[in-house]
Amino acid sequence: MTDRDYSLTKIVLRRVNTPLLSGDTVLSEANSDKPELGIRLGAFHFDAGAVKQKLLSMRHLPADVVDMIKRIKPGRVTVGGATLSAALQEISTSPLDTIRKNLVASGTIQDAGFTIPPEMKLPPVENLSAQLRYEKGMLIVSQGTAKFGNSTVHDLVANVNLSRGIDGADYKASVNVDADLAELHPAIARALDLYKVREHDRLQRLSGRVEVVANASGKLSAKNPVPPKDFQVRADAVGAVLTIKGSPGPLEVRRGSVANRPRFNQVQSSDARGDWWRCDPGTALWIFRDRESWSAI
């Protein structure tokens, strides 16, 4: 302790004889017009379930925020360490905004999940685990894994700039998905309609599995899901079956891949020559390309 700085070190919060939380704190420039408070916390388990209930008990929360909180299954959160340093005046007048802009923390999340808005036509996300780091508004997610329905997610990586809140936050993400096509067909059909893919209504049925590698960037919306501003998708199919209106029979893709980016698509198949695949009865489905998209006849 000096004439201008005051500190408390080796603080331990206990429940009976069990340590729950430890840390240090320092008040700098205490006698000046702008004193600063610094807090450092050691590793601890975060009761995310209790925080969820506390948030839901708050009055005057926007309806869309309440709906989002209700859809979250908190899981188990372990914080490896956290620090916060900010002007005491800022903390007292705008605590949440000050925490968002000055907090630095790292940790892990295990067995979390959330339900997806019904209009997305996707099963709930379960068994979500990931490494997390938050640094003054920037959220970094790595080593993410999860399950939704019969599909699995792995190698999830994401960066989200939350310095100005969730709504409109810039994000970049990449993920690998082992997808069950039959279960995801309603969501795929919705996405094709959303992106105005030509003749998408001719796709009647999907089955089998594909391994998807996707990259996307855009802005988050707290109210309604919005398409990414930019994206790249590669889908490697093994035994996928497509039923297309007007085709003599189901189209089976034993091996092949589809790469998709805005304004550019590439279709390849190891089952056939050129840009076409064989259908069950021995006829052919021709894939043709115009300036910006692929279509099927």
PDB file of C-alpha atoms in Angstrom:
ATOM      1  CA  MET A   1       0.000   0.000   0.000  1.00  0.00           C
ATOM      2  CA  THR A   2       1.217   3.501  -0.878  1.00  0.00           C
ATOM      3  CA  ASP A   3      -0.230   6.950  -0.303  1.00  0.00           C
ATOM      4  CA  ARG A   4      -2.119   6.649  -3.588  1.00  0.00           C
ATOM      5  CA  ASP A   5      -2.630   2.888  -4.000  1.00  0.00           C
ATOM      6  CA  TYR A   6      -4.484   0.474  -1.763  1.00  0.00           C
ATOM      7  CA  SER A   7      -4.558  -3.290  -2.287  1.00  0.00           C
ATOM      8  CA  LEU A   8      -6.053  -6.437  -0.830  1.00  0.00           C
ATOM      9  CA  THR A   9      -4.218  -9.648  -1.699  1.00  0.00           C
ATOM     10  CA  LYS A  10      -4.868 -13.352  -1.268  1.00  0.00           C
ATOM     11  CA  ILE A  11      -8.589 -12.903  -0.737  1.00  0.00           C
ATOM     12  CA  VAL A  12     -10.388 -16.255  -0.451  1.00  0.00           C
ATOM     13  CA  LEU A  13     -14.146 -16.756  -0.515  1.00  0.00           C
ATOM     14  CA  ARG A  14     -15.184 -19.966   1.252  1.00  0.00           C
ATOM     15  CA  ARG A  15     -18.360 -21.936   1.791  1.00  0.00           C
ATOM     16  CA  VAL A  16     -17.795 -23.464   5.239  1.00  0.00           C
ATOM     17  CA  ASN A  17     -14.280 -24.913   4.701  1.00  0.00           C
ATOM     18  CA  THR A  18     -14.440 -25.195   0.911  1.00  0.00           C
ATOM     19  CA  PRO A  19     -12.636 -22.452  -1.081  1.00  0.00           C
ATOM     20  CA  LEU A  20     -14.871 -21.098  -3.855  1.00  0.00           C
ATOM     21  CA  LEU A  21     -12.964 -18.114  -5.186  1.00  0.00           C
ATOM     22  CA  SER A  22      -9.638 -16.393  -4.691  1.00  0.00           C
ATOM     23  CA  GLY A  23      -8.214 -13.144  -5.994  1.00  0.00           C
ATOM     24  CA  ASP A  24      -6.576  -9.763  -5.458  1.00  0.00           C
ATOM     25  CA  THR A  25      -7.772  -6.202  -5.833  1.00  0.00           C
ATOM     26  CA  VAL A  26      -6.057  -2.824  -6.037  1.00  0.00           C
ATOM     27  CA  LEU A  27      -7.379   0.728  -5.957  1.00  0.00           C
ATOM     28  CA  SER A  28      -4.968   2.983  -7.841  1.00  0.00           C
ATOM     29  CA  GLU A  29      -4.730   6.789  -7.647  1.00  0.00           C
ATOM     30  CA  ALA A  30      -7.195   6.689  -4.757  1.00  0.00           C
ATOM     31  CA  ASN A  31      -6.757  10.377  -3.923  1.00  0.00           C
ATOM     32  CA  SER A  32      -7.048  11.629  -7.494  1.00  0.00           C
ATOM     33  CA  ASP A  33     -10.109  12.694  -9.471  1.00  0.00           C
ATOM     34  CA  LYS A  34     -10.057   9.428 -11.467  1.00  0.00           C
ATOM     35  CA  PRO A  35      -9.283   6.454  -9.197  1.00  0.00           C
ATOM     36  CA  GLU A  36      -9.058   3.045 -10.897  1.00  0.00           C
ATOM     37  CA  LEU A  37     -10.132  -0.329  -9.562  1.00  0.00           C
ATOM     38  CA  GLY A  38      -8.283  -3.491 -10.585  1.00  0.00           C
ATOM     39  CA  ILE A  39      -9.574  -7.001  -9.831  1.00  0.00           C
ATOM     40  CA  ARG A  40      -7.890 -10.329 -10.506  1.00  0.00           C
ATOM     41  CA  LEU A  41      -9.661 -13.624  -9.916  1.00  0.00           C
ATOM     42  CA  GLY A  42      -8.148 -17.102  -9.941  1.00  0.00           C
ATOM     43  CA  ALA A  43      -9.717 -20.227 -11.441  1.00  0.00           C
ATOM     44  CA  PHE A  44     -13.273 -21.008 -10.366  1.00  0.00           C
ATOM     45  CA  HIS A  45     -16.428 -22.802 -11.466  1.00  0.00           C
ATOM     46  CA  PHE A  46     -19.116 -20.465 -12.742  1.00  0.00           C
ATOM     47  CA  ASP A  47     -22.736 -21.288 -11.817  1.00  0.00           C
ATOM     48  CA  ALA A  48     -24.215 -20.479 -15.214  1.00  0.00           C
ATOM     49  CA  GLY A  49     -27.602 -21.911 -14.261  1.00  0.00           C
ATOM     50  CA  ALA A  50     -27.960 -19.494 -11.349  1.00  0.00           C
ATOM     51  CA  VAL A  51     -26.908 -16.585 -13.580  1.00  0.00           C
ATOM     52  CA  LYS A  52     -29.556 -17.573 -16.133  1.00  0.00           C
ATOM     53  CA  GLN A  53     -32.264 -17.527 -13.473  1.00  0.00           C
ATOM     54  CA  LYS A  54     -30.976 -14.197 -12.139  1.00  0.00           C
ATOM     55  CA  LEU A  55     -31.115 -12.647 -15.598  1.00  0.00           C
ATOM     56  CA  LEU A  56     -34.658 -13.933 -16.155  1.00  0.00           C
ATOM     57  CA  SER A  57     -35.729 -12.369 -12.851  1.00  0.00           C
ATOM     58  CA  MET A  58     -34.589  -8.917 -13.986  1.00  0.00           C
ATOM     59  CA  ARG A  59     -37.379  -6.553 -14.878  1.00  0.00           C
ATOM     60  CA  HIS A  60     -37.838  -4.709 -18.175  1.00  0.00           C
ATOM     61  CA  LEU A  61     -35.590  -6.975 -20.234  1.00  0.00           C
ATOM     62  CA  PRO A  62     -36.470  -6.838 -23.961  1.00  0.00           C
ATOM     63  CA  ALA A  63     -38.689  -9.736 -25.021  1.00  0.00           C
ATOM     64  CA  ASP A  64     -36.183 -10.983 -27.605  1.00  0.00           C
ATOM     65  CA  VAL A  65     -33.420 -11.098 -24.968  1.00  0.00           C
ATOM     66  CA  VAL A  66     -35.686 -13.054 -22.582  1.00  0.00           C
ATOM     67  CA  ASP A  67     -36.501 -15.518 -25.384  1.00  0.00           C
ATOM     68  CA  MET A  68     -32.799 -15.991 -26.178  1.00  0.00           C
ATOM     69  CA  ILE A  69     -31.911 -16.618 -22.503  1.00  0.00           C
ATOM     70  CA  LYS A  70     -34.726 -19.160 -22.119  1.00  0.00           C
ATOM     71  CA  ARG A  71     -33.413 -21.147 -25.088  1.00  0.00           C
ATOM     72  CA  ILE A  72     -29.962 -21.594 -23.503  1.00  0.00           C
ATOM     73  CA  LYS A  73     -28.970 -24.668 -21.501  1.00  0.00           C
ATOM     74  CA  PRO A  74     -26.065 -23.241 -19.453  1.00  0.00           C
ATOM     75  CA  GLY A  75     -23.924 -26.350 -18.964  1.00  0.00           C
ATOM     76  CA  ARG A  76     -20.758 -26.301 -16.852  1.00  0.00           C
ATOM     77  CA  VAL A  77     -18.486 -23.255 -17.094  1.00  0.00           C
ATOM     78  CA  THR A  78     -14.958 -23.155 -15.656  1.00  0.00           C
ATOM     79  CA  VAL A  79     -13.108 -19.832 -15.619  1.00  0.00           C
ATOM     80  CA  GLY A  80      -9.343 -20.224 -15.741  1.00  0.00           C
ATOM     81  CA  GLY A  81      -8.759 -16.644 -14.627  1.00  0.00           C
ATOM     82  CA  ALA A  82     -10.184 -13.147 -15.043  1.00  0.00           C
ATOM     83  CA  THR A  83      -8.966  -9.568 -14.695  1.00  0.00           C
ATOM     84  CA  LEU A  84     -10.794  -6.245 -14.800  1.00  0.00           C
ATOM     85  CA  SER A  85      -9.267  -2.788 -14.613  1.00  0.00           C
ATOM     86  CA  ALA A  86     -11.328   0.370 -15.100  1.00  0.00           C
ATOM     87  CA  ALA A  87     -12.062   3.792 -13.661  1.00  0.00           C
ATOM     88  CA  LEU A  88     -14.134   3.592 -10.487  1.00  0.00           C
ATOM     89  CA  GLN A  89     -16.557   6.178 -11.881  1.00  0.00           C
ATOM     90  CA  GLU A  90     -17.216   4.049 -14.963  1.00  0.00           C
ATOM     91  CA  ILE A  91     -17.838   0.944 -12.863  1.00  0.00           C
ATOM     92  CA  SER A  92     -20.318   2.741 -10.609  1.00  0.00           C
ATOM     93  CA  THR A  93     -22.291   4.445 -13.384  1.00  0.00           C
ATOM     94  CA  SER A  94     -22.222   1.825 -16.217  1.00  0.00           C
ATOM     95  CA  PRO A  95     -21.161  -1.503 -14.692  1.00  0.00           C
ATOM     96  CA  LEU A  96     -22.278  -3.847 -17.503  1.00  0.00           C
ATOM     97  CA  ASP A  97     -20.840  -1.667 -20.271  1.00  0.00           C
ATOM     98  CA  THR A  98     -17.566  -1.264 -18.335  1.00  0.00           C
ATOM     99  CA  ILE A  99     -17.251  -5.022 -17.806  1.00  0.00           C
ATOM    100  CA  ARG A 100     -17.893  -5.695 -21.497  1.00  0.00           C
ATOM    101  CA  LYS A 101     -15.177  -3.243 -22.572  1.00  0.00           C
ATOM    102  CA  ASN A 102     -12.508  -4.042 -19.937  1.00  0.00           C
ATOM    103  CA  LEU A 103     -12.882  -7.676 -18.848  1.00  0.00           C
ATOM    104  CA  VAL A 104     -10.207 -10.218 -19.819  1.00  0.00           C
ATOM    105  CA  ALA A 105     -11.068 -13.852 -19.054  1.00  0.00           C
ATOM    106  CA  SER A 106     -10.495 -17.386 -20.308  1.00  0.00           C
ATOM    107  CA  GLY A 107     -12.243 -20.647 -19.578  1.00  0.00           C
ATOM    108  CA  THR A 108     -14.090 -23.693 -20.852  1.00  0.00           C
ATOM    109  CA  ILE A 109     -17.720 -24.616 -21.342  1.00  0.00           C
ATOM    110  CA  GLN A 110     -18.985 -28.207 -21.201  1.00  0.00           C
ATOM    111  CA  ASP A 111     -22.312 -29.900 -21.896  1.00  0.00           C
ATOM    112  CA  ALA A 112     -24.095 -26.681 -22.812  1.00  0.00           C
ATOM    113  CA  GLY A 113     -26.826 -26.381 -25.406  1.00  0.00           C
ATOM    114  CA  PHE A 114     -29.599 -24.272 -26.814  1.00  0.00           C
ATOM    115  CA  THR A 115     -32.754 -24.586 -28.839  1.00  0.00           C
ATOM    116  CA  ILE A 116     -32.887 -22.887 -32.219  1.00  0.00           C
ATOM    117  CA  PRO A 117     -35.818 -20.670 -33.304  1.00  0.00           C
ATOM    118  CA  PRO A 118     -38.512 -22.866 -34.922  1.00  0.00           C
ATOM    119  CA  GLU A 119     -38.302 -21.047 -38.241  1.00  0.00           C
ATOM    120  CA  MET A 120     -34.745 -22.350 -38.695  1.00  0.00           C
ATOM    121  CA  LYS A 121     -36.090 -25.959 -38.755  1.00  0.00           C
ATOM    122  CA  LEU A 122     -33.034 -27.358 -36.958  1.00  0.00           C
ATOM    123  CA  PRO A 123     -32.870 -29.757 -33.988  1.00  0.00           C
ATOM    124  CA  PRO A 124     -31.602 -28.424 -30.627  1.00  0.00           C
ATOM    125  CA  VAL A 125     -27.841 -28.149 -30.063  1.00  0.00           C
ATOM    126  CA  GLU A 126     -26.576 -30.396 -27.244  1.00  0.00           C
ATOM    127  CA  ASN A 127     -23.289 -31.460 -25.638  1.00  0.00           C
ATOM    128  CA  LEU A 128     -21.648 -28.182 -26.620  1.00  0.00           C
ATOM    129  CA  SER A 129     -18.064 -27.886 -25.367  1.00  0.00           C
ATOM    130  CA  ALA A 130     -15.425 -25.301 -26.262  1.00  0.00           C
ATOM    131  CA  GLN A 131     -12.443 -23.245 -25.137  1.00  0.00           C
ATOM    132  CA  LEU A 132     -13.381 -19.594 -24.581  1.00  0.00           C
ATOM    133  CA  ARG A 133     -11.411 -16.380 -24.295  1.00  0.00           C
ATOM    134  CA  TYR A 134     -12.908 -12.928 -23.817  1.00  0.00           C
ATOM    135  CA  GLU A 135     -10.662  -9.885 -24.158  1.00  0.00           C
ATOM    136  CA  LYS A 136     -12.134  -6.391 -23.893  1.00  0.00           C
ATOM    137  CA  GLY A 137     -15.083  -7.036 -26.170  1.00  0.00           C
ATOM    138  CA  MET A 138     -13.624  -9.762 -28.371  1.00  0.00           C
ATOM    139  CA  LEU A 139     -14.935 -13.302 -27.806  1.00  0.00           C
ATOM    140  CA  ILE A 140     -12.764 -16.112 -29.191  1.00  0.00           C
ATOM    141  CA  VAL A 141     -14.128 -19.668 -29.372  1.00  0.00           C
ATOM    142  CA  SER A 142     -11.893 -22.644 -30.235  1.00  0.00           C
ATOM    143  CA  GLN A 143     -11.941 -26.460 -30.144  1.00  0.00           C
ATOM    144  CA  GLY A 144     -15.725 -26.399 -30.266  1.00  0.00           C
ATOM    145  CA  THR A 145     -17.713 -29.633 -30.469  1.00  0.00           C
ATOM    146  CA  ALA A 146     -21.457 -30.270 -30.290  1.00  0.00           C
ATOM    147  CA  LYS A 147     -24.309 -32.476 -31.408  1.00  0.00           C
ATOM    148  CA  PHE A 148     -27.646 -31.579 -32.955  1.00  0.00           C
ATOM    149  CA  GLY A 149     -29.964 -34.465 -33.672  1.00  0.00           C
ATOM    150  CA  ASN A 150     -28.037 -37.134 -35.561  1.00  0.00           C
ATOM    151  CA  SER A 151     -25.393 -34.675 -36.770  1.00  0.00           C
ATOM    152  CA  THR A 152     -22.128 -33.786 -35.027  1.00  0.00           C
ATOM    153  CA  VAL A 153     -20.057 -30.589 -34.992  1.00  0.00           C
ATOM    154  CA  HIS A 154     -16.281 -30.439 -34.496  1.00  0.00           C
ATOM    155  CA  ASP A 155     -13.392 -28.030 -35.002  1.00  0.00           C
ATOM    156  CA  LEU A 156     -15.613 -25.016 -34.320  1.00  0.00           C
ATOM    157  CA  VAL A 157     -13.637 -21.740 -34.285  1.00  0.00           C
ATOM    158  CA  ALA A 158     -15.209 -18.278 -34.009  1.00  0.00           C
ATOM    159  CA  ASN A 159     -14.302 -14.641 -33.336  1.00  0.00           C
ATOM    160  CA  VAL A 160     -17.069 -12.223 -32.306  1.00  0.00           C
ATOM    161  CA  ASN A 161     -16.627  -8.509 -31.608  1.00  0.00           C
ATOM    162  CA  LEU A 162     -19.033  -7.779 -28.720  1.00  0.00           C
ATOM    163  CA  SER A 163     -17.596  -4.363 -27.815  1.00  0.00           C
ATOM    164  CA  ARG A 164     -20.879  -2.724 -28.857  1.00  0.00           C
ATOM    165  CA  GLY A 165     -23.216  -5.535 -27.796  1.00  0.00           C
ATOM    166  CA  ILE A 166     -24.690  -8.583 -29.524  1.00  0.00           C
ATOM    167  CA  ASP A 167     -26.894  -6.895 -32.110  1.00  0.00           C
ATOM    168  CA  GLY A 168     -24.807  -6.006 -35.154  1.00  0.00           C
ATOM    169  CA  ALA A 169     -21.638  -7.637 -33.798  1.00  0.00           C
ATOM    170  CA  ASP A 170     -19.127  -8.664 -36.482  1.00  0.00           C
ATOM    171  CA  TYR A 171     -18.202 -12.350 -36.498  1.00  0.00           C
ATOM    172  CA  LYS A 172     -16.051 -14.865 -38.344  1.00  0.00           C
ATOM    173  CA  ALA A 173     -16.527 -18.615 -37.905  1.00  0.00           C
ATOM    174  CA  SER A 174     -15.460 -21.957 -39.323  1.00  0.00           C
ATOM    175  CA  VAL A 175     -16.787 -25.425 -38.537  1.00  0.00           C
ATOM    176  CA  ASN A 176     -16.806 -29.064 -39.648  1.00  0.00           C
ATOM    177  CA  VAL A 177     -20.125 -30.934 -39.576  1.00  0.00           C
ATOM    178  CA  ASP A 178     -20.910 -34.617 -40.109  1.00  0.00           C
ATOM    179  CA  ALA A 179     -24.488 -34.082 -41.259  1.00  0.00           C
ATOM    180  CA  ASP A 180     -27.548 -36.353 -41.450  1.00  0.00           C
ATOM    181  CA  LEU A 181     -29.195 -35.173 -44.675  1.00  0.00           C
ATOM    182  CA  ALA A 182     -32.656 -36.615 -43.997  1.00  0.00           C
ATOM    183  CA  GLU A 183     -32.935 -34.834 -40.659  1.00  0.00           C
ATOM    184  CA  LEU A 184     -31.557 -31.561 -42.034  1.00  0.00           C
ATOM    185  CA  HIS A 185     -33.570 -31.553 -45.266  1.00  0.00           C
ATOM    186  CA  PRO A 186     -36.183 -29.023 -43.982  1.00  0.00           C
ATOM    187  CA  ALA A 187     -33.417 -26.609 -42.920  1.00  0.00           C
ATOM    188  CA  ILE A 188     -31.552 -27.098 -46.207  1.00  0.00           C
ATOM    189  CA  ALA A 189     -34.734 -26.415 -48.183  1.00  0.00           C
ATOM    190  CA  ARG A 190     -35.273 -23.221 -46.164  1.00  0.00           C
ATOM    191  CA  ALA A 191     -31.696 -22.087 -46.842  1.00  0.00           C
ATOM    192  CA  LEU A 192     -32.050 -22.731 -50.587  1.00  0.00           C
ATOM    193  CA  ASP A 193     -35.228 -20.657 -50.591  1.00  0.00           C
ATOM    194  CA  LEU A 194     -33.580 -17.905 -48.513  1.00  0.00           C
ATOM    195  CA  TYR A 195     -30.698 -17.635 -51.000  1.00  0.00           C
ATOM    196  CA  LYS A 196     -33.050 -17.793 -53.992  1.00  0.00           C
ATOM    197  CA  VAL A 197     -31.335 -20.836 -55.506  1.00  0.00           C
ATOM    198  CA  ARG A 198     -32.889 -21.519 -58.899  1.00  0.00           C
ATOM    199  CA  GLU A 199     -35.300 -24.469 -59.072  1.00  0.00           C
ATOM    200  CA  HIS A 200     -34.680 -25.348 -55.422  1.00  0.00           C
ATOM    201  CA  ASP A 201     -38.291 -26.541 -55.113  1.00  0.00           C
ATOM    202  CA  ARG A 202     -37.438 -29.544 -57.305  1.00  0.00           C
ATOM    203  CA  LEU A 203     -35.434 -31.085 -54.448  1.00  0.00           C
ATOM    204  CA  GLN A 204     -38.021 -33.412 -52.853  1.00  0.00           C
ATOM    205  CA  ARG A 205     -35.979 -35.598 -50.525  1.00  0.00           C
ATOM    206  CA  LEU A 206     -32.476 -36.050 -49.101  1.00  0.00           C
ATOM    207  CA  SER A 207     -30.902 -38.966 -47.252  1.00  0.00           C
ATOM    208  CA  GLY A 208     -27.437 -40.257 -46.372  1.00  0.00           C
ATOM    209  CA  ARG A 209     -24.598 -38.230 -44.867  1.00  0.00           C
ATOM    210  CA  VAL A 210     -22.156 -35.515 -45.909  1.00  0.00           C
ATOM    211  CA  GLU A 211     -19.048 -34.056 -44.290  1.00  0.00           C
ATOM    212  CA  VAL A 212     -19.350 -30.262 -44.451  1.00  0.00           C
ATOM    213  CA  VAL A 213     -16.555 -27.717 -44.002  1.00  0.00           C
ATOM    214  CA  ALA A 214     -17.927 -24.173 -43.748  1.00  0.00           C
ATOM    215  CA  ASN A 215     -16.526 -20.664 -43.231  1.00  0.00           C
ATOM    216  CA  ALA A 216     -18.725 -17.612 -42.742  1.00  0.00           C
ATOM    217  CA  SER A 217     -18.588 -13.973 -41.696  1.00  0.00           C
ATOM    218  CA  GLY A 218     -21.222 -11.349 -41.120  1.00  0.00           C
ATOM    219  CA  LYS A 219     -23.150  -9.583 -38.373  1.00  0.00           C
ATOM    220  CA  LEU A 220     -25.147 -11.078 -35.512  1.00  0.00           C
ATOM    221  CA  SER A 221     -28.767 -10.173 -34.869  1.00  0.00           C
ATOM    222  CA  ALA A 222     -30.377 -10.435 -31.439  1.00  0.00           C
ATOM    223  CA  LYS A 223     -33.859 -10.440 -33.007  1.00  0.00           C
ATOM    224  CA  ASN A 224     -33.883 -12.569 -36.165  1.00  0.00           C
ATOM    225  CA  PRO A 225     -31.249 -14.857 -37.710  1.00  0.00           C
ATOM    226  CA  VAL A 226     -29.686 -13.244 -40.780  1.00  0.00           C
ATOM    227  CA  PRO A 227     -27.606 -14.863 -43.554  1.00  0.00           C
ATOM    228  CA  PRO A 228     -23.820 -14.366 -43.415  1.00  0.00           C
ATOM    229  CA  LYS A 229     -22.370 -11.599 -45.543  1.00  0.00           C
ATOM    230  CA  ASP A 230     -19.754 -13.962 -46.964  1.00  0.00           C
ATOM    231  CA  PHE A 231     -19.441 -17.741 -46.809  1.00  0.00           C
ATOM    232  CA  GLN A 232     -17.664 -20.750 -48.275  1.00  0.00           C
ATOM    233  CA  VAL A 233     -19.005 -24.299 -48.017  1.00  0.00           C
ATOM    234  CA  ARG A 234     -17.538 -27.617 -49.118  1.00  0.00           C
ATOM    235  CA  ALA A 235     -19.629 -30.773 -48.781  1.00  0.00           C
ATOM    236  CA  ASP A 236     -18.095 -34.222 -49.307  1.00  0.00           C
ATOM    237  CA  ALA A 237     -20.840 -36.779 -49.877  1.00  0.00           C
ATOM    238  CA  VAL A 238     -20.626 -40.516 -49.201  1.00  0.00           C
ATOM    239  CA  GLY A 239     -23.771 -42.421 -50.160  1.00  0.00           C
ATOM    240  CA  ALA A 240     -25.999 -39.342 -50.277  1.00  0.00           C
ATOM    241  CA  VAL A 241     -29.303 -39.796 -52.114  1.00  0.00           C
ATOM    242  CA  LEU A 242     -31.274 -36.936 -53.691  1.00  0.00           C
ATOM    243  CA  THR A 243     -34.833 -37.249 -55.017  1.00  0.00           C
ATOM    244  CA  ILE A 244     -35.489 -34.527 -57.597  1.00  0.00           C
ATOM    245  CA  LYS A 245     -38.842 -33.717 -59.162  1.00  0.00           C
ATOM    246  CA  GLY A 246     -38.854 -34.713 -62.821  1.00  0.00           C
ATOM    247  CA  SER A 247     -35.895 -37.088 -62.490  1.00  0.00           C
ATOM    248  CA  PRO A 248     -36.480 -40.760 -63.502  1.00  0.00           C
ATOM    249  CA  GLY A 249     -35.220 -41.930 -60.106  1.00  0.00           C
ATOM    250  CA  PRO A 250     -33.205 -40.972 -57.018  1.00  0.00           C
ATOM    251  CA  LEU A 251     -29.722 -39.612 -57.611  1.00  0.00           C
ATOM    252  CA  GLU A 252     -27.093 -41.443 -55.565  1.00  0.00           C
ATOM    253  CA  VAL A 253     -23.750 -39.740 -54.996  1.00  0.00           C
ATOM    254  CA  ARG A 254     -21.413 -42.514 -53.876  1.00  0.00           C
ATOM    255  CA  ARG A 255     -18.430 -40.203 -53.703  1.00  0.00           C
ATOM    256  CA  GLY A 256     -18.135 -36.546 -54.585  1.00  0.00           C
ATOM    257  CA  SER A 257     -17.966 -32.992 -53.372  1.00  0.00           C
ATOM    258  CA  VAL A 258     -19.661 -29.641 -53.818  1.00  0.00           C
ATOM    259  CA  ALA A 259     -17.864 -26.357 -53.163  1.00  0.00           C
ATOM    260  CA  ASN A 260     -19.955 -23.207 -52.897  1.00  0.00           C
ATOM    261  CA  ARG A 261     -19.071 -19.536 -52.559  1.00  0.00           C
ATOM    262  CA  PRO A 262     -21.136 -16.469 -53.451  1.00  0.00           C
ATOM    263  CA  ARG A 263     -20.920 -15.999 -57.233  1.00  0.00           C
ATOM    264  CA  PHE A 264     -18.980 -19.225 -57.698  1.00  0.00           C
ATOM    265  CA  ASN A 265     -19.912 -22.885 -57.432  1.00  0.00           C
ATOM    266  CA  GLN A 266     -17.948 -25.986 -58.254  1.00  0.00           C
ATOM    267  CA  VAL A 267     -19.398 -29.473 -58.499  1.00  0.00           C
ATOM    268  CA  GLN A 268     -17.263 -32.592 -58.772  1.00  0.00           C
ATOM    269  CA  SER A 269     -18.051 -36.288 -58.686  1.00  0.00           C
ATOM    270  CA  SER A 270     -15.812 -39.316 -58.807  1.00  0.00           C
ATOM    271  CA  ASP A 271     -18.751 -41.437 -60.055  1.00  0.00           C
ATOM    272  CA  ALA A 272     -18.912 -39.948 -63.509  1.00  0.00           C
ATOM    273  CA  ARG A 273     -17.137 -37.929 -66.147  1.00  0.00           C
ATOM    274  CA  GLY A 274     -17.451 -34.185 -66.560  1.00  0.00           C
ATOM    275  CA  ASP A 275     -20.093 -32.319 -64.601  1.00  0.00           C
ATOM    276  CA  TRP A 276     -22.824 -34.950 -64.372  1.00  0.00           C
ATOM    277  CA  TRP A 277     -23.854 -37.782 -62.071  1.00  0.00           C
ATOM    278  CA  ARG A 278     -25.618 -41.069 -62.858  1.00  0.00           C
ATOM    279  CA  CYS A 279     -29.114 -41.760 -61.561  1.00  0.00           C
ATOM    280  CA  ASP A 280     -30.344 -45.166 -60.327  1.00  0.00           C
ATOM    281  CA  PRO A 281     -32.072 -46.261 -63.556  1.00  0.00           C
ATOM    282  CA  GLY A 282     -28.940 -45.530 -65.573  1.00  0.00           C
ATOM    283  CA  THR A 283     -30.080 -42.162 -66.893  1.00  0.00           C
ATOM    284  CA  ALA A 284     -28.087 -39.016 -66.234  1.00  0.00           C
ATOM    285  CA  LEU A 285     -28.627 -35.799 -64.332  1.00  0.00           C
ATOM    286  CA  TRP A 286     -26.910 -32.933 -66.094  1.00  0.00           C
ATOM    287  CA  ILE A 287     -25.423 -30.119 -64.044  1.00  0.00           C
ATOM    288  CA  PHE A 288     -25.126 -26.885 -65.996  1.00  0.00           C
ATOM    289  CA  ARG A 289     -23.730 -23.521 -65.017  1.00  0.00           C
ATOM    290  CA  ASP A 290     -24.673 -19.969 -65.865  1.00  0.00           C
ATOM    291  CA  ARG A 291     -22.667 -16.905 -64.811  1.00  0.00           C
ATOM    292  CA  GLU A 292     -23.397 -17.174 -61.087  1.00  0.00           C
ATOM    293  CA  SER A 293     -25.025 -20.462 -60.191  1.00  0.00           C
ATOM    294  CA  TRP A 294     -25.426 -24.145 -60.889  1.00  0.00           C
ATOM    295  CA  SER A 295     -28.813 -25.659 -61.740  1.00  0.00           C
ATOM    296  CA  ALA A 296     -30.041 -29.167 -62.497  1.00  0.00           C
ATOM    297  CA  ILE A 297     -32.297 -30.565 -65.230  1.00  0.00           C
TER     298      ILE A 297
END
